[in-house]
């Protein structure tokens, strides 16, 4: 990714986020992802392991988005635990379905 040409979103991990099969994303992250046509996301984690997660977006009533089917594997493989603060980073317009995920 080119420096300065990206979007990033910080999400604190709690026990529910790290032990569940899904993770509900923040409102601004959901809004950003809803503008894409992606149904899956490739998460490249802190240990350089890529895990594919399904992206579920609900546009009825309040906009919500969550990562499912792969999220718990991503947490396990990348040793993500409650208390971690994660940064999800993508290119500015999300041309690809790849998100870089780092501990911050």
Coordinates of N, CA and C in Angstrom, one line a residue:
X1 N 0.8 -1.2 0.0 CA 0.0 0.0 0.0 C 0.9 1.2 0.0
X2 N 0.5 2.2 -0.8 CA 1.3 3.4 -0.8 C 1.0 4.2 0.5
X3 N 2.1 4.8 1.0 CA 2.0 5.6 2.2 C 1.1 6.8 2.0
X4 N 0.2 7.0 2.9 CA -0.8 8.1 2.9 C -2.0 7.8 2.0
X5 N -2.1 6.7 1.3 CA -3.2 6.4 0.4 C -4.0 5.3 1.0
X6 N -4.4 5.4 2.3 CA -5.1 4.3 2.9 C -6.1 4.8 3.9
X7 N -7.0 3.9 4.3 CA -8.0 4.2 5.4 C -7.6 3.2 6.5
X8 N -7.8 3.6 7.7 CA -7.6 2.7 8.8 C -8.7 2.9 9.9
X9 N -8.9 1.8 10.6 CA -9.9 1.8 11.6 C -9.4 1.1 12.8
X10 N -9.5 1.7 14.0 CA -9.0 1.0 15.2 C -10.2 0.4 16.0
X11 N -10.0 -0.8 16.4 CA -11.1 -1.5 17.1 C -10.4 -2.2 18.3
X12 N -10.9 -1.9 19.5 CA -10.4 -2.6 20.7 C -11.1 -3.9 20.8
X13 N -10.3 -4.9 21.2 CA -10.7 -6.3 21.4 C -11.2 -6.5 22.8
X14 N -12.4 -7.0 22.9 CA -12.8 -7.5 24.3 C -13.0 -9.0 24.2
X15 N -13.4 -9.6 25.3 CA -13.6 -11.0 25.4 C -14.5 -11.5 24.3
X16 N -15.6 -10.8 24.1 CA -16.6 -11.3 23.1 C -16.0 -11.3 21.7
X17 N -15.3 -10.2 21.3 CA -14.7 -10.1 20.0 C -13.7 -11.2 19.7
X18 N -13.0 -11.6 20.8 CA -11.9 -12.6 20.5 C -12.3 -14.1 20.7
X19 N -13.5 -14.3 21.2 CA -13.9 -15.7 21.5 C -15.1 -16.1 20.6
X20 N -15.7 -15.1 19.9 CA -16.9 -15.3 19.1 C -16.5 -15.7 17.7
X21 N -17.5 -16.3 17.0 CA -17.3 -16.7 15.6 C -17.5 -15.5 14.7
X22 N -17.9 -14.3 15.3 CA -18.1 -13.1 14.5 C -17.7 -11.9 15.2
X23 N -17.4 -10.8 14.5 CA -17.1 -9.6 15.1 C -17.9 -8.4 14.5
X24 N -18.7 -7.7 15.3 CA -19.4 -6.6 14.8 C -18.5 -5.4 14.6
X25 N -18.5 -4.8 13.5 CA -17.6 -3.7 13.2 C -18.2 -2.3 13.6
X26 N -17.3 -1.4 13.8 CA -17.8 0.0 14.2 C -18.6 0.6 13.1
X27 N -19.4 1.6 13.5 CA -20.3 2.2 12.5 C -19.6 2.8 11.3
X28 N -18.5 3.5 11.6 CA -17.8 4.2 10.5 C -17.1 3.1 9.6
X29 N -16.6 2.0 10.2 CA -16.0 0.9 9.4 C -17.1 0.3 8.5
X30 N -18.2 0.0 9.1 CA -19.4 -0.6 8.4 C -19.8 0.3 7.2
X31 N -19.8 1.6 7.4 CA -20.2 2.5 6.4 C -19.2 2.5 5.2
X32 N -17.9 2.5 5.6 CA -16.9 2.4 4.6 C -17.0 1.1 3.8
X33 N -17.1 -0.1 4.4 CA -17.2 -1.3 3.8 C -18.5 -1.5 2.9
X34 N -19.6 -0.8 3.4 CA -20.8 -0.9 2.6 C -20.7 -0.3 1.2
X35 N -19.7 0.5 1.0 CA -19.6 1.2 -0.3 C -18.8 0.2 -1.3
X36 N -18.4 -0.9 -0.8 CA -17.7 -1.9 -1.6 C -18.6 -3.0 -2.0
X37 N -18.2 -3.8 -3.0 CA -19.1 -4.9 -3.3 C -18.5 -6.2 -2.8
X38 N -17.6 -6.2 -1.8 CA -17.0 -7.3 -1.3 C -17.9 -8.2 -0.4
X39 N -17.8 -9.5 -0.5 CA -18.6 -10.4 0.3 C -17.6 -11.2 1.2
X40 N -16.3 -11.1 0.9 CA -15.3 -11.7 1.7 C -14.1 -10.7 1.8
X41 N -13.4 -10.9 2.9 CA -12.2 -10.0 3.2 C -11.1 -11.0 3.5
X42 N -9.9 -10.6 2.9 CA -8.7 -11.3 3.3 C -8.0 -10.5 4.3
X43 N -7.9 -11.1 5.5 CA -7.3 -10.4 6.7 C -5.8 -10.9 6.8
X44 N -4.9 -10.0 6.6 CA -3.5 -10.3 6.8 C -3.1 -9.8 8.2
X45 N -2.9 -10.7 9.1 CA -2.6 -10.4 10.5 C -1.2 -10.1 10.9
X46 N -1.0 -9.8 12.1 CA 0.3 -9.4 12.7 C 1.4 -10.5 12.4
X47 N 0.9 -11.8 12.3 CA 1.9 -12.9 12.1 C 2.0 -13.3 10.6
X48 N 1.5 -12.4 9.7 CA 1.6 -12.6 8.3 C 0.8 -13.8 7.8
X49 N -0.2 -14.2 8.5 CA -1.1 -15.3 8.1 C -2.4 -14.6 7.5
X50 N -2.7 -15.0 6.3 CA -3.9 -14.5 5.6 C -5.1 -15.5 5.9
X51 N -6.1 -14.9 6.4 CA -7.4 -15.7 6.7 C -8.5 -15.0 6.0
X52 N -9.3 -15.8 5.3 CA -10.5 -15.2 4.6 C -11.7 -15.3 5.5
X53 N -12.3 -14.1 5.7 CA -13.6 -14.0 6.5 C -14.7 -13.6 5.6
X54 N -15.9 -14.0 5.8 CA -17.0 -13.5 5.1 C -17.4 -12.2 5.7
X55 N -17.9 -11.3 4.9 CA -18.3 -10.0 5.3 C -19.8 -10.0 5.2
X56 N -20.5 -9.7 6.3 CA -22.0 -9.7 6.3 C -22.4 -8.3 6.6
X57 N -23.1 -7.6 5.6 CA -23.6 -6.3 5.7 C -25.1 -6.3 5.7
X58 N -25.7 -5.6 6.7 CA -27.1 -5.4 6.8 C -27.4 -4.0 6.6
X59 N -28.1 -3.6 5.5 CA -28.4 -2.2 5.3 C -29.9 -1.8 5.7
X60 N -30.6 -2.8 6.3 CA -31.9 -2.5 6.7 C -31.9 -1.8 8.1
X61 N -32.8 -0.9 8.4 CA -32.8 -0.2 9.6 C -31.4 0.5 9.8
X62 N -30.7 0.1 10.8 CA -29.4 0.7 11.1 C -28.4 -0.1 10.3
X63 N -27.4 0.5 9.6 CA -26.4 -0.2 8.9 C -25.4 -0.9 9.9
X64 N -25.3 -2.2 9.7 CA -24.3 -3.0 10.5 C -23.5 -3.8 9.6
X65 N -22.3 -4.1 10.0 CA -21.4 -5.0 9.3 C -20.6 -5.9 10.3
X66 N -20.4 -7.1 9.9 CA -19.7 -8.0 10.8 C -18.8 -9.0 10.0
X67 N -17.7 -9.4 10.6 CA -16.9 -10.5 10.0 C -17.4 -11.8 10.6
X68 N -17.6 -12.8 9.7 CA -18.1 -14.1 10.2 C -17.3 -15.2 9.4
X69 N -17.5 -16.4 9.8 CA -16.9 -17.6 9.1 C -15.4 -17.3 8.8
X70 N -14.6 -17.3 9.9 CA -13.2 -17.1 9.7 C -12.6 -16.3 10.8
X71 N -13.4 -15.5 11.4 CA -13.0 -14.5 12.4 C -12.3 -15.2 13.6
X72 N -12.9 -16.3 14.2 CA -12.3 -16.9 15.3 C -11.0 -17.6 14.9
X73 N -10.9 -18.1 13.7 CA -9.6 -18.7 13.2 C -8.6 -17.6 13.1
X74 N -8.9 -16.4 12.6 CA -8.0 -15.3 12.5 C -7.5 -14.9 13.9
X75 N -8.3 -14.8 14.9 CA -7.9 -14.5 16.3 C -6.9 -15.6 16.8
X76 N -7.3 -16.8 16.6 CA -6.5 -17.9 17.1 C -5.1 -17.9 16.5
X77 N -5.0 -17.8 15.1 CA -3.8 -17.9 14.4 C -2.9 -16.7 14.7
X78 N -3.5 -15.5 14.9 CA -2.7 -14.3 15.2 C -2.6 -14.0 16.6
X79 N -3.0 -14.9 17.5 CA -2.9 -14.7 18.9 C -3.5 -13.4 19.4
X80 N -4.6 -13.1 18.9 CA -5.4 -11.9 19.3 C -6.2 -12.2 20.5
X81 N -6.0 -11.4 21.6 CA -6.7 -11.6 22.8 C -7.4 -10.3 23.3
X82 N -8.3 -10.5 24.3 CA -9.0 -9.4 24.9 C -7.9 -8.4 25.4
X83 N -8.1 -7.1 25.2 CA -7.2 -6.1 25.6 C -6.4 -5.5 24.4
X84 N -6.3 -6.3 23.3 CA -5.5 -5.8 22.2 C -6.3 -4.7 21.5
X85 N -5.6 -3.8 20.9 CA -6.2 -2.7 20.1 C -5.7 -3.0 18.7
X86 N -6.6 -3.3 17.8 CA -6.2 -3.6 16.4 C -6.5 -2.5 15.4
X87 N -5.6 -2.3 14.5 CA -5.8 -1.4 13.4 C -6.0 -2.2 12.1
X88 N -7.2 -1.9 11.5 CA -7.5 -2.5 10.2 C -7.2 -1.4 9.1
X89 N -6.3 -1.8 8.2 CA -5.9 -0.8 7.2 C -6.2 -1.3 5.8
X90 N -6.7 -0.4 4.9 CA -6.9 -0.8 3.5 C -6.5 0.3 2.6
X91 N -6.4 0.0 1.3 CA -6.2 1.1 0.4 C -7.4 2.0 0.5
X92 N -7.3 3.2 0.1 CA -8.3 4.3 0.3 C -9.7 4.0 -0.3
X93 N -9.7 3.2 -1.4 CA -11.0 3.0 -2.0 C -11.4 1.5 -2.0
X94 N -10.6 0.7 -1.3 CA -10.9 -0.7 -1.1 C -11.0 -1.4 -2.5
X95 N -10.0 -1.2 -3.4 CA -10.1 -1.9 -4.7 C -10.0 -3.4 -4.5
X96 N -9.1 -3.8 -3.6 CA -9.0 -5.2 -3.4 C -9.8 -5.5 -2.0
X97 N -9.9 -6.8 -1.8 CA -10.6 -7.1 -0.5 C -9.6 -7.5 0.6
X98 N -8.4 -6.9 0.6 CA -7.4 -7.2 1.5 C -7.4 -6.1 2.6
X99 N -7.3 -6.5 3.8 CA -7.1 -5.6 5.0 C -5.9 -6.1 5.8
X100 N -5.0 -5.2 6.1 CA -3.9 -5.4 6.9 C -4.3 -5.1 8.3
X101 N -4.0 -6.1 9.2 CA -4.4 -5.9 10.6 C -3.2 -6.0 11.5
X102 N -3.0 -4.9 12.3 CA -1.9 -4.8 13.2 C -2.3 -4.6 14.6
X103 N -1.5 -5.0 15.6 CA -1.6 -4.6 17.0 C -1.1 -3.2 17.1
X104 N -1.8 -2.3 17.8 CA -1.2 -1.0 18.1 C -1.3 -0.7 19.5

